[in-house]
CSV table of C-alpha atoms and ligand atoms in Angstrom, one decimal:
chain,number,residue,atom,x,y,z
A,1,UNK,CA,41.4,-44.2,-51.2
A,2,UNK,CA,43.2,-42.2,-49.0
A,3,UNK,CA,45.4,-39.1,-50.8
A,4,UNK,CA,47.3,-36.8,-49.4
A,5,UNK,CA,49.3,-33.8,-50.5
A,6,UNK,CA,52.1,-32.9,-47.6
A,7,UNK,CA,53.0,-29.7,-48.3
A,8,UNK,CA,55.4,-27.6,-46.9
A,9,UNK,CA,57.7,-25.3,-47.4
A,10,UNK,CA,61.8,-27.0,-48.8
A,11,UNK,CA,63.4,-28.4,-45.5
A,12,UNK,CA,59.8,-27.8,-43.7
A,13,UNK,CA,59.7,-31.9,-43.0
A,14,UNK,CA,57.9,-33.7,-45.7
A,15,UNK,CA,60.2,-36.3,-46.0
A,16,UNK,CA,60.9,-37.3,-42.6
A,17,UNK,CA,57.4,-37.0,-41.6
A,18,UNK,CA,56.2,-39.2,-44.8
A,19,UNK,CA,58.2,-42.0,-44.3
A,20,UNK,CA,56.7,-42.3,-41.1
A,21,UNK,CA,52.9,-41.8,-42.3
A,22,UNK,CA,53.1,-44.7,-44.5
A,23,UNK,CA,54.0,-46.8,-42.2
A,24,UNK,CA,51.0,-45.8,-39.8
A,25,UNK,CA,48.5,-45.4,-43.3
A,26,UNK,CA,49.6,-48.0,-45.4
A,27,UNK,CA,49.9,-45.2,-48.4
A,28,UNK,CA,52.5,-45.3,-51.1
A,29,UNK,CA,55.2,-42.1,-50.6
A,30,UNK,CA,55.3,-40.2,-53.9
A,31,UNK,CA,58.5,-37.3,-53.5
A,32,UNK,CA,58.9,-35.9,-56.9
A,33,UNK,CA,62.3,-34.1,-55.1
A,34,UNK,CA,63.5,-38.4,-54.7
A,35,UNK,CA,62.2,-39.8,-58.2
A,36,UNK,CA,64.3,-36.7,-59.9
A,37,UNK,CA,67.3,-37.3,-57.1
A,38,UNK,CA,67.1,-41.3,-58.6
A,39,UNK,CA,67.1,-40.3,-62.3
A,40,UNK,CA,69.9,-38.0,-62.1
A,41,UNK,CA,71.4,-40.8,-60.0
A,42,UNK,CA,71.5,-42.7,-63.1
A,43,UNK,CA,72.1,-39.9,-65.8
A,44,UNK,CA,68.7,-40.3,-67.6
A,45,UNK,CA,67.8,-38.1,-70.0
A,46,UNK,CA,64.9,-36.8,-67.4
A,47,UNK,CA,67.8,-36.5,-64.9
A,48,UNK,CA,69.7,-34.1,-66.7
A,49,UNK,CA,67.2,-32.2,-67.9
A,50,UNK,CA,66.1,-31.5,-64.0
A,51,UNK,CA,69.3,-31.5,-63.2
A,52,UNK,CA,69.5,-28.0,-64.8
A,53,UNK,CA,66.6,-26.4,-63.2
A,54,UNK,CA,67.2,-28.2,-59.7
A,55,UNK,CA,70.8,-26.8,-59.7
A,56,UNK,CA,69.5,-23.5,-59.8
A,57,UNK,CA,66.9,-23.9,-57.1
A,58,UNK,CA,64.2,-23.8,-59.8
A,59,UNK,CA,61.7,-25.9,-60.5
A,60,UNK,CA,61.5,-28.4,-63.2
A,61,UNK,CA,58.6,-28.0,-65.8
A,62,UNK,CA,55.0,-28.5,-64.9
A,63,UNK,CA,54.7,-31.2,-68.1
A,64,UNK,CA,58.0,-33.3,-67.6
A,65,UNK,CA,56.8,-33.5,-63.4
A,66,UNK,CA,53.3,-34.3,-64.1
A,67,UNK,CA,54.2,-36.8,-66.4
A,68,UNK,CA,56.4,-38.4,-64.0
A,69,UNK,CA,54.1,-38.3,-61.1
A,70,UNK,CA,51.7,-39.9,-63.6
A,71,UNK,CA,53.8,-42.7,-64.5
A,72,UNK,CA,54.8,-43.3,-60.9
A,73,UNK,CA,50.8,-43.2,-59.7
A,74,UNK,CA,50.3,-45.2,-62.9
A,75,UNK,CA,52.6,-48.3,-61.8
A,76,UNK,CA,51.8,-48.1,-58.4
A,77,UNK,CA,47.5,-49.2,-58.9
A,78,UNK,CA,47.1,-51.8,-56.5
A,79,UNK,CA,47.3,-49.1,-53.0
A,80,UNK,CA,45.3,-47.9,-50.5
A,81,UNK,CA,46.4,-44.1,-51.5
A,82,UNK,CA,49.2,-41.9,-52.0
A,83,UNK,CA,51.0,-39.5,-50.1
A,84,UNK,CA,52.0,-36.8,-52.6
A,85,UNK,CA,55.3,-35.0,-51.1
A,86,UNK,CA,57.0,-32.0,-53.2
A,87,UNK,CA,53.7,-32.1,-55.5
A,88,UNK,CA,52.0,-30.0,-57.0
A,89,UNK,CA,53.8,-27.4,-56.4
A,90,UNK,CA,52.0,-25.2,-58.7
A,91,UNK,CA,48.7,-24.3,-59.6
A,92,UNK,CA,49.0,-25.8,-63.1
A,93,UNK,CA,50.6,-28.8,-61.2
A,94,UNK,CA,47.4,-28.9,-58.7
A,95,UNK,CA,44.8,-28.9,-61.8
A,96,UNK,CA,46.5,-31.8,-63.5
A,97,UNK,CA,46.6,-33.8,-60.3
A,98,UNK,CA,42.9,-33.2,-59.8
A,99,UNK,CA,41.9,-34.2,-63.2
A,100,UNK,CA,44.1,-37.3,-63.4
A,101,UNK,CA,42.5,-38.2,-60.0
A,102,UNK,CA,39.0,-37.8,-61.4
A,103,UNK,CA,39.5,-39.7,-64.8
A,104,UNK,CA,40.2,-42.3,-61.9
A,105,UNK,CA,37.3,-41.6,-59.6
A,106,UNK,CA,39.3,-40.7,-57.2
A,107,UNK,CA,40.3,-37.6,-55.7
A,108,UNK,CA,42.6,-35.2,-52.6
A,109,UNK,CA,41.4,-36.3,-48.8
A,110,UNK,CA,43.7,-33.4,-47.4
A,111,UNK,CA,46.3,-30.9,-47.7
A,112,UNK,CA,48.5,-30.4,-44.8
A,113,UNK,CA,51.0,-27.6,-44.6
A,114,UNK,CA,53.9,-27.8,-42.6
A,115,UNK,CA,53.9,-24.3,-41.5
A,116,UNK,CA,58.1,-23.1,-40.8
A,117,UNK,CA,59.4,-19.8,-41.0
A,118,UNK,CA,61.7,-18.7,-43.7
A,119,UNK,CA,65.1,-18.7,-41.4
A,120,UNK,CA,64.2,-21.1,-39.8
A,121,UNK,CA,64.3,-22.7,-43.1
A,122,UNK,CA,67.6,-21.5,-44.3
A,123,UNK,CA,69.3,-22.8,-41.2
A,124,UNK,CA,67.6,-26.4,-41.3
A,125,UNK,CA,69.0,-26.4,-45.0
A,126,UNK,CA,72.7,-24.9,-44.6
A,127,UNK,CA,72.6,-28.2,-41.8
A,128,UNK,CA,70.8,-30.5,-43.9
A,129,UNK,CA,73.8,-29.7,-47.0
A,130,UNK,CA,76.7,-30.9,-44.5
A,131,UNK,CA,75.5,-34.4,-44.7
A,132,UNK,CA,72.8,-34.6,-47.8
A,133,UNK,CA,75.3,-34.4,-50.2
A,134,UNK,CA,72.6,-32.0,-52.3
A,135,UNK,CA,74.3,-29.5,-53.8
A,136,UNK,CA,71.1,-27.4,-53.7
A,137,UNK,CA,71.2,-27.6,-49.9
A,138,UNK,CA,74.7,-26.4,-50.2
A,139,UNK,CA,74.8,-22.5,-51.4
A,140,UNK,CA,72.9,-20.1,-49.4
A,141,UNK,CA,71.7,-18.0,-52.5
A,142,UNK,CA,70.3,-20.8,-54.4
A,143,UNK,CA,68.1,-21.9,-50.8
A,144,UNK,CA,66.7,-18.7,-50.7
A,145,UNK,CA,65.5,-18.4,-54.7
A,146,UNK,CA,63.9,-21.8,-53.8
A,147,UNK,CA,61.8,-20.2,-50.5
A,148,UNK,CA,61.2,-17.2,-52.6
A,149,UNK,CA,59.7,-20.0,-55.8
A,150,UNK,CA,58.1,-21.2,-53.1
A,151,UNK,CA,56.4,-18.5,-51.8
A,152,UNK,CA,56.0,-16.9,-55.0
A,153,UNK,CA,54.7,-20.7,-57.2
A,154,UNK,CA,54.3,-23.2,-54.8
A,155,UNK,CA,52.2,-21.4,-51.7
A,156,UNK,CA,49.1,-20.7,-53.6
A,157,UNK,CA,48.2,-24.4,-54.5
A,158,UNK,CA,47.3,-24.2,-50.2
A,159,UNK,CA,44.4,-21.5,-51.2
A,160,UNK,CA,43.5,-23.2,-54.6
A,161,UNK,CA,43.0,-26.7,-51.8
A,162,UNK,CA,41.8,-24.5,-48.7
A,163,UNK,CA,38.9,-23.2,-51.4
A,164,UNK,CA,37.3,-26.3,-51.1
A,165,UNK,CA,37.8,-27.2,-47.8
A,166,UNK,CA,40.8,-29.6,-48.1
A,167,UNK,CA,43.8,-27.4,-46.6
A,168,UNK,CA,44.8,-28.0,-43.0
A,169,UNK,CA,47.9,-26.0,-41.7
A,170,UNK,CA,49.8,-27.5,-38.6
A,171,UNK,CA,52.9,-25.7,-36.6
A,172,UNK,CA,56.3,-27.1,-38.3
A,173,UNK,CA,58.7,-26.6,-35.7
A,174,UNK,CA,59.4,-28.7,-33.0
A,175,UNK,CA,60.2,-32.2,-32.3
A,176,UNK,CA,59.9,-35.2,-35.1
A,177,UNK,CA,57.8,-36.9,-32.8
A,178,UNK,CA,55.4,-34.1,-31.5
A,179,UNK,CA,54.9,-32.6,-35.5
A,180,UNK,CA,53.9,-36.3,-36.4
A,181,UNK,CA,51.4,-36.3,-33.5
A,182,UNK,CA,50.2,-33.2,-34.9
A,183,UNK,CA,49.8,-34.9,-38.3
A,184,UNK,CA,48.4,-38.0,-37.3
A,185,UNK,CA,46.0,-36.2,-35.3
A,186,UNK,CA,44.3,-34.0,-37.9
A,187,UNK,CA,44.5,-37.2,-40.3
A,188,UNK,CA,43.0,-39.5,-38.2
A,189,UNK,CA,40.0,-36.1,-37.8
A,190,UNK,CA,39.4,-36.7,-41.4
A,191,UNK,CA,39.3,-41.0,-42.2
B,1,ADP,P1,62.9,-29.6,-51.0
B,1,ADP,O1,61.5,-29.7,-50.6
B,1,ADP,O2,63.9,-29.8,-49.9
B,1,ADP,O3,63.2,-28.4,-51.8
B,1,ADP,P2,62.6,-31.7,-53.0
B,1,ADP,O4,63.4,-33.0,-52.8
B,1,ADP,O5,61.1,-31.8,-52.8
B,1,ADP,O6,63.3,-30.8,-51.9
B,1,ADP,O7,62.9,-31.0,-54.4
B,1,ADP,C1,64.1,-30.8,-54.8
B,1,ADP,C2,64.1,-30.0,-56.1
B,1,ADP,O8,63.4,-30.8,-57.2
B,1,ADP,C3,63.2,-28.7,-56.1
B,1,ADP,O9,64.0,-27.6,-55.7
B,1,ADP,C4,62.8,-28.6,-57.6
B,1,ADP,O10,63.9,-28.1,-58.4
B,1,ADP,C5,62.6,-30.0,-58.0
B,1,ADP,N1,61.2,-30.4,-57.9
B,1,ADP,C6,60.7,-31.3,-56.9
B,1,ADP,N2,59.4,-31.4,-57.0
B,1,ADP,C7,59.0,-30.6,-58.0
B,1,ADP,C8,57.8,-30.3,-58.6
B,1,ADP,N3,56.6,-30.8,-58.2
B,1,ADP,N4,57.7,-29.4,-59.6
B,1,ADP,C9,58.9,-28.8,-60.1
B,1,ADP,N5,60.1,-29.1,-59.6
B,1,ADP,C10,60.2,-30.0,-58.6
């Protein structure tokens, strides 16, 4: 199997660039950011509940995402591999991915980081609000508590990957098209 963690920073291009990486790898797209967006879509209980912390520009709880991600790895069996975008996005987050992967035999090909500065960042955001309809994307001061989570919760999982030689870093900005180059092109380094 093929698994890949797209990492990045919020508005650093996961998204865009994952859609098109499954079409090229034939991997199922995991974005814990969309499987909360869907259940607060439909006012589950799991939908408000992150509802609260997303609102905030916090992140959800390590044991109600893993057990999501789990669920949605766990109905989704019969693929070539995963690409994992939004998760982990902490440490704790990392260790139960790598354990869940092992009780499967399985384990992370890569890590690749999206590497975008942090105003670059708020501007792709503030841009991305007038259309997304995310109210998180909306208000500057909750956009920059979620860089600073980021850089505070979610940038150390790179190190915890880079450890053992699974973390790749590629330059963020730039065109859809030349990024995805980029990607495929330390991807296709590592099948
Ligand atoms: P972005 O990368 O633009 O911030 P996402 O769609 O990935 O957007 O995530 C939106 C929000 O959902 C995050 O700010 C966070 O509150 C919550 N979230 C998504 N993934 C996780 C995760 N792995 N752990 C905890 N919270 C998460």
């Amino acid at each position: 199997m093929t698994n890949l963690i797209l990492f990045g920073p919020p508005g650093s291009g996961k998204g865009t660039q994952a859609s098109k990486l499954v079409e090229k790898y034939g991997l199922l797209h995991i974005s814990t950011g969309d499987l909360f967006r869907y259940e607060m879509g439909n006012d589950t209980e799991l939908g408000q509940l992150a509802k609260s912390y997303i609102a905030k520009g916090e992140l959800v709880p390590d044991e109600v995402t893993i057990g999501m991600l789990k669920n949605k790895v766990n109905a989704n069996p019969d693929v070539s591999g995963y690409i994992f975008d939004g998760f982990p996005r902490t440490i704790a987050q990392a260790e139960a991915l790598d354990a869940f992967l092992v009780e499967k035999e399985d384990d992370i090909t890569a890590l690749i980081a999206l590497d975008v500065d942090d105003e670059e960042i708020v501007g792709r955001l503030l841009n991305r609000g007038k259309t997304s309809g995310r109210a998180d994307d909306n208000d500057e001061s909750i956009i920059r508590n979620r860089i600073e989570v980021y850089n505070n919760e979610t940038s150390p999982v790179f190190d915890f990957y880079n450890k053992v030689d699974k973390a790749f870093k590629i330059e963020g900005v730039g065109g859809i098209e030349e990024i995805y180059g980029r990607l495929t092109q330390t991807i296709d380094g590592l099948l």
